[in-house]
CSV table of C-alpha atoms in Angstrom, one decimal:
chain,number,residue,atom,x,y,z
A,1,UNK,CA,18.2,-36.4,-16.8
A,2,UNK,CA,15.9,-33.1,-15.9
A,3,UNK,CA,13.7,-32.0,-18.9
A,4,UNK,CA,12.0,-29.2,-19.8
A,5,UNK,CA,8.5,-29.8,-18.3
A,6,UNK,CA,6.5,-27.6,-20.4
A,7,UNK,CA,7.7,-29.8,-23.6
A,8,UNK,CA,5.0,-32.0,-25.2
A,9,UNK,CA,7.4,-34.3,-26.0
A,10,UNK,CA,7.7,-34.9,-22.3
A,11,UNK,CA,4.1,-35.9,-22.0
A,12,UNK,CA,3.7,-39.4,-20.8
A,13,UNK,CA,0.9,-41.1,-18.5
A,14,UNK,CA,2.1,-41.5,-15.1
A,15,UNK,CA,5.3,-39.4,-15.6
A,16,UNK,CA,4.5,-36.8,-13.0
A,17,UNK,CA,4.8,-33.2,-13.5
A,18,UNK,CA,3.0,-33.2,-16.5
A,19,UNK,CA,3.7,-30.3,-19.2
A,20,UNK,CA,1.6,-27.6,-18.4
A,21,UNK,CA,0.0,-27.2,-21.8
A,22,UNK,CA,-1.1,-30.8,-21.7
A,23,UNK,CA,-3.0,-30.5,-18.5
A,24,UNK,CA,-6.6,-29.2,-20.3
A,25,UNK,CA,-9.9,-27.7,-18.4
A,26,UNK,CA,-12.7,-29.1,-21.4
A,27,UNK,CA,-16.2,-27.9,-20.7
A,28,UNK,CA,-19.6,-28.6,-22.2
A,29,UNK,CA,-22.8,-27.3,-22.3
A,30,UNK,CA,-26.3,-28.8,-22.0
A,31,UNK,CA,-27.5,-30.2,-25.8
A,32,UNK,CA,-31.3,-29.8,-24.7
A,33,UNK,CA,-31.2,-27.6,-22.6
A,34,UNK,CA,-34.8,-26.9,-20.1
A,35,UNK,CA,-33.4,-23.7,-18.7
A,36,UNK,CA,-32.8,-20.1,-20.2
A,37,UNK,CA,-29.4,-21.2,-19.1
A,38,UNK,CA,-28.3,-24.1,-20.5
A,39,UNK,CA,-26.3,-26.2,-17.6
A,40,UNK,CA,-23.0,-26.5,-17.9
A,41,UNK,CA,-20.1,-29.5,-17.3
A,42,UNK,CA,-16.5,-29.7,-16.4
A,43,UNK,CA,-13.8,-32.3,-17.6
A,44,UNK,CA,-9.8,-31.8,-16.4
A,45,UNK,CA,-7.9,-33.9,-18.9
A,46,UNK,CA,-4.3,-35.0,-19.9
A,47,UNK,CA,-3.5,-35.1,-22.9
A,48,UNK,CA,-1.0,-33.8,-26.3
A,49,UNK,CA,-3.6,-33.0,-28.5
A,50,UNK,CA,-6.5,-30.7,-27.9
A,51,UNK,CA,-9.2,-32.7,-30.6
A,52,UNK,CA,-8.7,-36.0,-27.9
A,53,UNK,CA,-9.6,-34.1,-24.8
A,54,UNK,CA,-12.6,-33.2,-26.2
A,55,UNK,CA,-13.1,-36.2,-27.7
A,56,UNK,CA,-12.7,-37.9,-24.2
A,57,UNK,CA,-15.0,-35.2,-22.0
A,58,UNK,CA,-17.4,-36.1,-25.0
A,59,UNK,CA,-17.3,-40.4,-24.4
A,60,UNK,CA,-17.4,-39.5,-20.5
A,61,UNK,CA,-20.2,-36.8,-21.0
A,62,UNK,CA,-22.6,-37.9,-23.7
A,63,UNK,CA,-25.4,-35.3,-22.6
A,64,UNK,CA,-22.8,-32.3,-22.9
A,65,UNK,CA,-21.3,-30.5,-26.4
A,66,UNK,CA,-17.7,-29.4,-25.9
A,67,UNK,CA,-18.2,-25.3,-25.4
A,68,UNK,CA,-14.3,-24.9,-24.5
A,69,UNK,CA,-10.9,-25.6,-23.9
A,70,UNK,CA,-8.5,-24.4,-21.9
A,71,UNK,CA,-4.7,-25.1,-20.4
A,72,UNK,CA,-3.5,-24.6,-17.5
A,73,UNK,CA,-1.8,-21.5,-17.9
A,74,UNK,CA,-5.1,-20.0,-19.5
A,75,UNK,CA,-7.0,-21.0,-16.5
A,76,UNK,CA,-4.2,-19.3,-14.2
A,77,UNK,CA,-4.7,-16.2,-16.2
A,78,UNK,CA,-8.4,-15.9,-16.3
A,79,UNK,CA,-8.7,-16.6,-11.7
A,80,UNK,CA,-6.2,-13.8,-12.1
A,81,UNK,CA,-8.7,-11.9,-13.7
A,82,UNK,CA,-11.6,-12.6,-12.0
A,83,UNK,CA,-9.5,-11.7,-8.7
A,84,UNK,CA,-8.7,-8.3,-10.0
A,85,UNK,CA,-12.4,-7.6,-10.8
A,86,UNK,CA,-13.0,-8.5,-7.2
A,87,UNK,CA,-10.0,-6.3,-5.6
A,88,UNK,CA,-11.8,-3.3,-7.4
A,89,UNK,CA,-15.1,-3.5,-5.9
A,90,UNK,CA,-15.8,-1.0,-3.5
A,91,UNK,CA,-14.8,-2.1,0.5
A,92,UNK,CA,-18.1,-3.1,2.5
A,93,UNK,CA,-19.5,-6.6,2.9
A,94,UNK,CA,-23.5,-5.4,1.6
A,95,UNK,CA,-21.4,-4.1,-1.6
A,96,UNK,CA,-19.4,-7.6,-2.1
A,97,UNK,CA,-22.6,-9.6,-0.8
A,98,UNK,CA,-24.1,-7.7,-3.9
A,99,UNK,CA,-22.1,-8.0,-6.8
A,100,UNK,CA,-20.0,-11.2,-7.2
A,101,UNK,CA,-17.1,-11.7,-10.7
A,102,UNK,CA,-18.1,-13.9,-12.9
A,103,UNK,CA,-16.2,-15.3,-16.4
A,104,UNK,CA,-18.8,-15.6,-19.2
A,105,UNK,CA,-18.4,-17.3,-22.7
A,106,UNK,CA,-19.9,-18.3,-25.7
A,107,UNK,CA,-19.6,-18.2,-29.3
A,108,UNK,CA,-20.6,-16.0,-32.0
A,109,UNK,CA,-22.0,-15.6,-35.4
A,110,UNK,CA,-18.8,-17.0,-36.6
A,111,UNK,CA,-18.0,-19.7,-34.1
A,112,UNK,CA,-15.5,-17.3,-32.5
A,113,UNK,CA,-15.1,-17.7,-29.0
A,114,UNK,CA,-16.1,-14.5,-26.6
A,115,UNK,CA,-15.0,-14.2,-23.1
A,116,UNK,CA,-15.8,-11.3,-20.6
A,117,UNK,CA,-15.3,-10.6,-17.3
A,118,UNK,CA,-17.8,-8.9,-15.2
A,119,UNK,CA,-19.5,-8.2,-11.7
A,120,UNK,CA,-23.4,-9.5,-11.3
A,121,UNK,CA,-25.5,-10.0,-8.3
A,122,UNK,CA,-26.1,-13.2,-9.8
A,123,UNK,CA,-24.8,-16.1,-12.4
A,124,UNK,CA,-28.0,-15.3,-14.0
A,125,UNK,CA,-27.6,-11.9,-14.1
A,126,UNK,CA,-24.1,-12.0,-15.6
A,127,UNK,CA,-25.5,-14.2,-18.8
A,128,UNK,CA,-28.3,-12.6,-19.6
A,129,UNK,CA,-26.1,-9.2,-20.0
A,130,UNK,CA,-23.9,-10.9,-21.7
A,131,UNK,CA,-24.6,-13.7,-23.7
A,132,UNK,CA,-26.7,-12.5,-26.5
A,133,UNK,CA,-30.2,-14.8,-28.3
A,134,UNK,CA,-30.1,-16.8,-29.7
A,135,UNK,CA,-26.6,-18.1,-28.8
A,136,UNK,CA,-25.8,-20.2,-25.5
A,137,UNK,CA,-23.3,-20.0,-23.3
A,138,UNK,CA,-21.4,-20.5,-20.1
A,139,UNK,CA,-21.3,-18.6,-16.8
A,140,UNK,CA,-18.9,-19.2,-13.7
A,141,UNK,CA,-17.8,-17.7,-10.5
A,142,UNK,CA,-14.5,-16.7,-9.2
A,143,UNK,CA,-15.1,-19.7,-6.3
A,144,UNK,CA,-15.3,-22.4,-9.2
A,145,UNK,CA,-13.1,-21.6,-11.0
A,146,UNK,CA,-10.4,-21.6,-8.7
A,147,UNK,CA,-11.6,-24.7,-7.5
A,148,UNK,CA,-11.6,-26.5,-11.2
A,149,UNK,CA,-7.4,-24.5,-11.0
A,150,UNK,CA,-6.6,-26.1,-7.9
A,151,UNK,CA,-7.6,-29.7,-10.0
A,152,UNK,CA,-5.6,-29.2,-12.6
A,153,UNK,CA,-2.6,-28.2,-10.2
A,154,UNK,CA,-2.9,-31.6,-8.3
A,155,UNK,CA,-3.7,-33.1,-11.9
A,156,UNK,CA,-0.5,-32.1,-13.1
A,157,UNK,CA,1.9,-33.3,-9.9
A,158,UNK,CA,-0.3,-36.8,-10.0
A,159,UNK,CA,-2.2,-36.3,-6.5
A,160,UNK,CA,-5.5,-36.5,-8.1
A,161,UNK,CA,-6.5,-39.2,-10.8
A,162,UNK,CA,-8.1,-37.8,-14.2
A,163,UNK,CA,-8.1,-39.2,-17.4
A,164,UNK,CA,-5.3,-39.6,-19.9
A,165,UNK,CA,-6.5,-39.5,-23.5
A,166,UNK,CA,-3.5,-41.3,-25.5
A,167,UNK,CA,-2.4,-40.1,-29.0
A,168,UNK,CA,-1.6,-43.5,-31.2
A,169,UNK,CA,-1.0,-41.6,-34.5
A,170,UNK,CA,3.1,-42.0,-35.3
A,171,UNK,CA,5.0,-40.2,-33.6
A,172,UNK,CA,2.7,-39.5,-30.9
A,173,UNK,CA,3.3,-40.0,-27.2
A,174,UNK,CA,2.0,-43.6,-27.4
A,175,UNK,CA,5.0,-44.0,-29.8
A,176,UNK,CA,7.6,-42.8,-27.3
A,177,UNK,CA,6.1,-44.8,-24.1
A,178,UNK,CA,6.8,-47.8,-26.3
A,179,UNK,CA,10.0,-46.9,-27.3
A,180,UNK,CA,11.1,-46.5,-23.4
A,181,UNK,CA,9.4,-49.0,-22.6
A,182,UNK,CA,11.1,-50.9,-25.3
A,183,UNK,CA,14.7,-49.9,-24.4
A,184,UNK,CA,13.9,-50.2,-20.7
A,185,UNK,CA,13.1,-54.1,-21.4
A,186,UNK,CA,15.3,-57.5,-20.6
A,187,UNK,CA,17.2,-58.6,-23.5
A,188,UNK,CA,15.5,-62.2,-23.0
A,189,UNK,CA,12.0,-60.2,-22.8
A,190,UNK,CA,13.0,-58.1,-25.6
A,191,UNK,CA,13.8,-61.4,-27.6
A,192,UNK,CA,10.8,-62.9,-26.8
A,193,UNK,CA,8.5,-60.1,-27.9
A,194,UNK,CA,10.8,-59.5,-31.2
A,195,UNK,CA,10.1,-63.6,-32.3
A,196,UNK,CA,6.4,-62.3,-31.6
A,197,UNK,CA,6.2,-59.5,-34.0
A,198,UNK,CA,8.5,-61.7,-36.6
A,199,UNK,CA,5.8,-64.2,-36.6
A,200,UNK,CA,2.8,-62.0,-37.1
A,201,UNK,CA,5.2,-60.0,-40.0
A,202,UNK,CA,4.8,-63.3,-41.8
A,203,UNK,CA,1.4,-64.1,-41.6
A,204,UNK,CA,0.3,-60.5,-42.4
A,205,UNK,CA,2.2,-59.0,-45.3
A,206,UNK,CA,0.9,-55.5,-44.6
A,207,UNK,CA,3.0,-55.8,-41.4
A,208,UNK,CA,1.3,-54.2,-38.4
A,209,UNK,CA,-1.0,-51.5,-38.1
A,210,UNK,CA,-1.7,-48.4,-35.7
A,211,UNK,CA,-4.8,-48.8,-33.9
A,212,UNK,CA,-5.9,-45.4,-35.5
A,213,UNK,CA,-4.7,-45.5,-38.7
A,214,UNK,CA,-7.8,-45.0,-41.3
A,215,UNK,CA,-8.6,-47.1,-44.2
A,216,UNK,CA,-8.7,-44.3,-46.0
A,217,UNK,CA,-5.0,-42.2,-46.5
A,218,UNK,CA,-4.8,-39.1,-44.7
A,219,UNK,CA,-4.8,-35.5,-47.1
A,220,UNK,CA,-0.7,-35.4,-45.7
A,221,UNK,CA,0.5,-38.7,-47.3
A,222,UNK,CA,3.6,-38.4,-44.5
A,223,UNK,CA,3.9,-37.1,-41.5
A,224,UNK,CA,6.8,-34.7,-40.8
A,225,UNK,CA,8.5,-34.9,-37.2
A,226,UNK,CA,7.6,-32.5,-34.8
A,227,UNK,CA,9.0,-28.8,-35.3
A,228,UNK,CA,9.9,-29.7,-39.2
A,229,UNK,CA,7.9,-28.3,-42.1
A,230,UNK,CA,5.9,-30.8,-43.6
A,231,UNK,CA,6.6,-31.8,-47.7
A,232,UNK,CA,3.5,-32.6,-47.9
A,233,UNK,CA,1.0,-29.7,-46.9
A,234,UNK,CA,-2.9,-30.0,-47.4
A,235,UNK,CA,-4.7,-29.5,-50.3
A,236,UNK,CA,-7.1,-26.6,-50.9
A,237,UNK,CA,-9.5,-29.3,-51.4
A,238,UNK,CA,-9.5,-31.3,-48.7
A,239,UNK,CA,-9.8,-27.9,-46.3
A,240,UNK,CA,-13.9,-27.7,-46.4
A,241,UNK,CA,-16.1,-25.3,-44.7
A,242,UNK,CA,-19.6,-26.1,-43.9
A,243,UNK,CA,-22.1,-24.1,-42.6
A,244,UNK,CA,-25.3,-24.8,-41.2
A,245,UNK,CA,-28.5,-22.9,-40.0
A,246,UNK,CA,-29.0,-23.3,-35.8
A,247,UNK,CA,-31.6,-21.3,-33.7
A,248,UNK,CA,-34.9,-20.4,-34.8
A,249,UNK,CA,-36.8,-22.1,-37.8
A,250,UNK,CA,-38.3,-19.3,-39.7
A,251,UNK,CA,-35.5,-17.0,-42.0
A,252,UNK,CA,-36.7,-14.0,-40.9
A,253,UNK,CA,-35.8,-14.1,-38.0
A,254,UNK,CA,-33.1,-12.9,-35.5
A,255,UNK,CA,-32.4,-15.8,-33.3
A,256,UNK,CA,-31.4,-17.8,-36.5
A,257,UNK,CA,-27.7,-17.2,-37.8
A,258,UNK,CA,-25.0,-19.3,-39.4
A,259,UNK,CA,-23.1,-21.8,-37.8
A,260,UNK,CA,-19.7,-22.8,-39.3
A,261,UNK,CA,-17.3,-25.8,-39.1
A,262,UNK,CA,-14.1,-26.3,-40.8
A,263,UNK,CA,-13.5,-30.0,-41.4
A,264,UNK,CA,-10.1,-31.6,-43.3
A,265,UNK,CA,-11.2,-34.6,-45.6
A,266,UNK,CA,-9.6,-37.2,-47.4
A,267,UNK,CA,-7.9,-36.8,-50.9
A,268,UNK,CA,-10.2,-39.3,-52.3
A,269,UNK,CA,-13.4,-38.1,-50.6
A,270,UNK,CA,-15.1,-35.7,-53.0
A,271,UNK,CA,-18.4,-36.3,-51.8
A,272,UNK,CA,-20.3,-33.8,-48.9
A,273,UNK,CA,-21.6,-37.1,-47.1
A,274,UNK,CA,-18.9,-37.1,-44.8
A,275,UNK,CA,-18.4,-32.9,-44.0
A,276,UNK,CA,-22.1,-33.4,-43.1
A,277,UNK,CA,-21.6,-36.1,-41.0
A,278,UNK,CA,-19.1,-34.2,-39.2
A,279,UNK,CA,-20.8,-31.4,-38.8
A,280,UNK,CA,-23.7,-33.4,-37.3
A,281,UNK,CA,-21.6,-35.2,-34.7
A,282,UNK,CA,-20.9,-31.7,-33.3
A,283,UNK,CA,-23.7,-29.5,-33.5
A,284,UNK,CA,-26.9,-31.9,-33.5
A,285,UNK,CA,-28.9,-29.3,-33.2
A,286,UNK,CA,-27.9,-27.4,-37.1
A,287,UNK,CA,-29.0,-28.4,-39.7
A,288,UNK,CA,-26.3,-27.9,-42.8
A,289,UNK,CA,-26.5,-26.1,-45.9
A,290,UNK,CA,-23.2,-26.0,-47.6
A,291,UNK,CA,-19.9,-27.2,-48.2
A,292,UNK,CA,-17.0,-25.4,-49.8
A,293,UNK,CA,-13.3,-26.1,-50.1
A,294,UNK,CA,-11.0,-23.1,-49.5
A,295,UNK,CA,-11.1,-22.2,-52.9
A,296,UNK,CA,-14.5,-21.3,-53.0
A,297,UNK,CA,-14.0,-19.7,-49.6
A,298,UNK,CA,-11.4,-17.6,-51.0
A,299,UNK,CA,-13.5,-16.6,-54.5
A,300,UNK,CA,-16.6,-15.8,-52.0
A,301,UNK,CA,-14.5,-13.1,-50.2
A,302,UNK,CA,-12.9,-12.0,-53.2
A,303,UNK,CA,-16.8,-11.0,-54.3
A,304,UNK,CA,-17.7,-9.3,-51.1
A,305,UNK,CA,-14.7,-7.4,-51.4
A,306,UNK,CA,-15.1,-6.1,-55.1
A,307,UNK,CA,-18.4,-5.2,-53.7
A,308,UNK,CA,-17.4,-3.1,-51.1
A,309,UNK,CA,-14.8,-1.4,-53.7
A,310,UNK,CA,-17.5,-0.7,-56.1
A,311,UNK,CA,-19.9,1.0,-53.8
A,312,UNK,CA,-19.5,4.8,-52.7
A,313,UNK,CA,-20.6,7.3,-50.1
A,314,UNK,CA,-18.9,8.2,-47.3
A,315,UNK,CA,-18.5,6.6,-43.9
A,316,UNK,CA,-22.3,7.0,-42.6
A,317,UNK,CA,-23.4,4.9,-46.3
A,318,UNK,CA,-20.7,1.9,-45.5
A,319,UNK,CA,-21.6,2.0,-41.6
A,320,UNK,CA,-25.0,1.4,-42.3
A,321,UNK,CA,-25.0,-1.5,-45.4
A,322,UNK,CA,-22.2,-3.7,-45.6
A,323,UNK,CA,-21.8,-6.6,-47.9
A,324,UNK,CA,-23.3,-9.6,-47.4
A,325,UNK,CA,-23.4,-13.2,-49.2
A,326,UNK,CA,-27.2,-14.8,-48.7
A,327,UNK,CA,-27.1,-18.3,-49.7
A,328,UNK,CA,-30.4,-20.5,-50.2
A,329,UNK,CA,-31.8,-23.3,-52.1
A,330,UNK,CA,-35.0,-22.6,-54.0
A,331,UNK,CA,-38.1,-25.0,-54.8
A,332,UNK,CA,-35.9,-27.7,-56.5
A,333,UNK,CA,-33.1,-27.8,-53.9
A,334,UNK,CA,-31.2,-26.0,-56.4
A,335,UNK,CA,-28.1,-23.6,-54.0
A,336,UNK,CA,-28.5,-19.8,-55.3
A,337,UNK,CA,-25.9,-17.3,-53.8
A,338,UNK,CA,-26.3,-13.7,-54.0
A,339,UNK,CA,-23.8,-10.8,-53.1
A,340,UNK,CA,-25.6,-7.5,-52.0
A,341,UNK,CA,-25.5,-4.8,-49.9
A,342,UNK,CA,-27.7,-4.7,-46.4
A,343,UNK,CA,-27.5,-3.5,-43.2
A,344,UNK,CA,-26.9,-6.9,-41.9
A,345,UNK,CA,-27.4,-10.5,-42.4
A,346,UNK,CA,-30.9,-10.5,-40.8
A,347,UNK,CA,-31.6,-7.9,-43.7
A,348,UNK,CA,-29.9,-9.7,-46.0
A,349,UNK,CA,-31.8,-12.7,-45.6
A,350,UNK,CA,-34.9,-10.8,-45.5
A,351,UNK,CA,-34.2,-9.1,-49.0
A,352,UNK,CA,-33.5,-12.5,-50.4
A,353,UNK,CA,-34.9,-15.6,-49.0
A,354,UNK,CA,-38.8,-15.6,-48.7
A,355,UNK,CA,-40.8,-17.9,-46.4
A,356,UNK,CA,-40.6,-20.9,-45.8
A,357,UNK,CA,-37.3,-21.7,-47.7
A,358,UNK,CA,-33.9,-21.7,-45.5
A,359,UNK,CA,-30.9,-19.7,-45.7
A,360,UNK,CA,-28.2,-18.1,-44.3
A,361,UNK,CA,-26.4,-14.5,-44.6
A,362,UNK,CA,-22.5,-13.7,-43.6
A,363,UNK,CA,-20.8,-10.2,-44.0
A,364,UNK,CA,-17.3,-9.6,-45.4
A,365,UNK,CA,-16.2,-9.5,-42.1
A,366,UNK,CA,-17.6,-12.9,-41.1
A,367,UNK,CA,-16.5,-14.5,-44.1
A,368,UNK,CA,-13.1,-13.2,-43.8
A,369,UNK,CA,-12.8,-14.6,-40.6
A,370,UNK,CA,-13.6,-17.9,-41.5
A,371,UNK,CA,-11.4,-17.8,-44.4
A,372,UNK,CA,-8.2,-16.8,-42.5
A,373,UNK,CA,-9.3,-20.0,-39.9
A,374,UNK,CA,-9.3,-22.5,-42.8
A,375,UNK,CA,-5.6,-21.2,-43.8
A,376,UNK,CA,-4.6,-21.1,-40.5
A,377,UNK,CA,-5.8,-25.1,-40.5
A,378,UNK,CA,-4.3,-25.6,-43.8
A,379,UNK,CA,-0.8,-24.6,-42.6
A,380,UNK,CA,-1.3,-26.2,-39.4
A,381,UNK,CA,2.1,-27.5,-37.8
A,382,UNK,CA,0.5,-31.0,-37.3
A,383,UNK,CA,-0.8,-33.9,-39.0
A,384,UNK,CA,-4.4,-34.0,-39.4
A,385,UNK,CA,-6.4,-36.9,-39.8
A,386,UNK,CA,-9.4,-38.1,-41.8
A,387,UNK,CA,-12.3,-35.7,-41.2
A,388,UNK,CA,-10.9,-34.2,-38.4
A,389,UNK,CA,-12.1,-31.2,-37.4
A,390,UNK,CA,-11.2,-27.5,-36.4
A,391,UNK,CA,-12.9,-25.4,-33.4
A,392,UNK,CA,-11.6,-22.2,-32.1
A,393,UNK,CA,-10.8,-23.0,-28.1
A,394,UNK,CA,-9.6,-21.0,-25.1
């Protein structure tokens, strides 16, 4: 029967080709890195679910924190790219020999990913323009990239070997290799292994498990088949954003900003310990602060905005101070948050947070940003696990 290749459901190890937007380019950068530029490491995985290739890369590449990910037809796009850049340099080979396309990323104030596209003498070059402090990032040239494309192209017709990161929730494509398997199988075989399962039914009155089903229940208390809207969305408190200070130590200064993470919890777990945990896992780095569900989110936004309503001047006076949210925690630990106007949240912190206490400042349109990701994660099309977690990816 011919199927429609780019269909997830058509996923399966060894079941050559594989759906384009299952074969996955996952890269990583350097967690202590000795350099300026922080080295950088490249992963082509199969898989159905993006959170499980990076999860994989991560288990292969414990020295590495997952920077980005990227299917196939995202990688095709960006060589394109880079090839155009090169087509428009001027003829000569001193001018080519000179300046070389390069793809640069990394991730801003708000966790969103940036991408450009420019001509450098040098992979240093091109980051250093680019990539501003304190954030880290990735470089790459035309020649690599289209060598990590031309993996993922034999990846997907099976003539080279990469890893294969299973997904065992229900209804995942673990679920429907057993099932052919199971309907491919002898009827004496299929006997066999049905006495098997009877037996263990009866010793264990749970019945049998998933190998990643959680102790704990899920914030969807069903799963809805693929392509059907779920009856049982998330609540707005188990979507929880929590930010955390990275860079430079002292408040005052640039190279330290806010680094966010939206994380899906449990029904049952009202505590922070686990969002922290979390964020941990991913940035090691951060240190966090906070930890709000998305009702909070969505009051903190509604505060910047009245804000910004109540404030005049013309278009010079809201250029230059915007609204910003500081929050800090004062001798006691106690959390203080703050709504003012600054010119940014360096200034903000500045106004508010004195030495040597820690903090963090967002603008409106920061917060916003993060707000529309938590309801984008709350409406999410899939089932999401316990503390699962939500990063932007190419």
């Amino acid at each position: 029967m011919e199927t429609d290749h780019n269909d997830v459901l058509d996923c399966e190890e060894g079941c050559y080709p594989y759906p384009e937007v299952c074969v996955k380019l996952v890269t990583g950068l350097e967690r202590n890195p000795r350099a300026a530029i922080p080295r950088m490491a490249t992963m082509v995985i199969v898989s159905t679910e993006d959170e499980l290739a990076e999860f994989t890369f991560e288990t292969y590449s414990p020295d590495y924190a997952r920077h980005t990910l990227s299917l196939l037809p995202d990688v095709r796009q960006q060589v394109q790219q880079l090839r155009d850049l090169e087509a428009q340099r001027q003829d000569g080979w001193l001018l080519r020999k000179l300046r070389s396309p390069y793809m640069v990323t990394y991730r801003g104030p708000t966790g969103v990913l940036q991408r450009r596209f420019v001509l450098a003498r040098s992979a240093a070059r091109a980051y250093r323009k680019e990539v501003p402090e304190p954030y880290a990032g990735s470089v790459i040239g035309l020649s690599d990239l289209d060598k990590e494309l031309a993996r993922m192209e034999r990846a997907k017709t099976g003539k080279e070997k990469v890893p294969y990161a299973w997904s065992y929730a229900r209804g995942g494509d673990f679920d429907r290799h057993a099932e052919r398997v199971w309907a491919a199988m002898p009827p004496d075989e299929k006997a066999r292994y049905a006495a098997i399962i009877e037996a263990i039914k009866e010793e264990s009155p749970d019945g049998l498990r998933s190998p990643n089903e959680e102790d704990l229940h899920s914030c969807r208390t069903s799963e809805a088949p693929l392509g059907e809207k779920d009856p049982n969305p998330i609540p707005d408190h188990c979507v929880k954003l929590v930010i955390g200070i990275a860079g430079s130590l002292d408040v005052h200064s640039p190279r330290q900003y806010a680094q966010p993470m939206v994380v899906v919890t449990a029904k049952d777990d009202h505590g922070d310990t686990a969002c922290d945990m979390a964020f941990k896992k991913r940035y090691p780095t951060a240190r966090p602060q906070t930890v709000d569900d998305l009702a909070d989110v969505r009051w903190q936004v509604q505060q910047l905005r009245d804000l910004d309503a109540q404030h005049g001047g013309g278009w010079l006076f809201r250029w230059m101070f915007k609204p910003c949210m500081v929050v800090h925690r004062g001798t006691m630990g106690a959390m203080h948050r703050q709504f003012l106007l600054a010119q940014g949240p360096v200034d903000a912190r500045r106004k508010v947070v004195r030495r040597p206490y820690a903090g963090y400042a967002l603008t409106l349109q920061q917060l916003e940003a993060l707000l529309a990701r938590m309801e984008r994660v709350k409406a999410a099309d899939h089932a999401w696990g316990h503390n699962r977690t939500s990063a932007p990816h190419a």
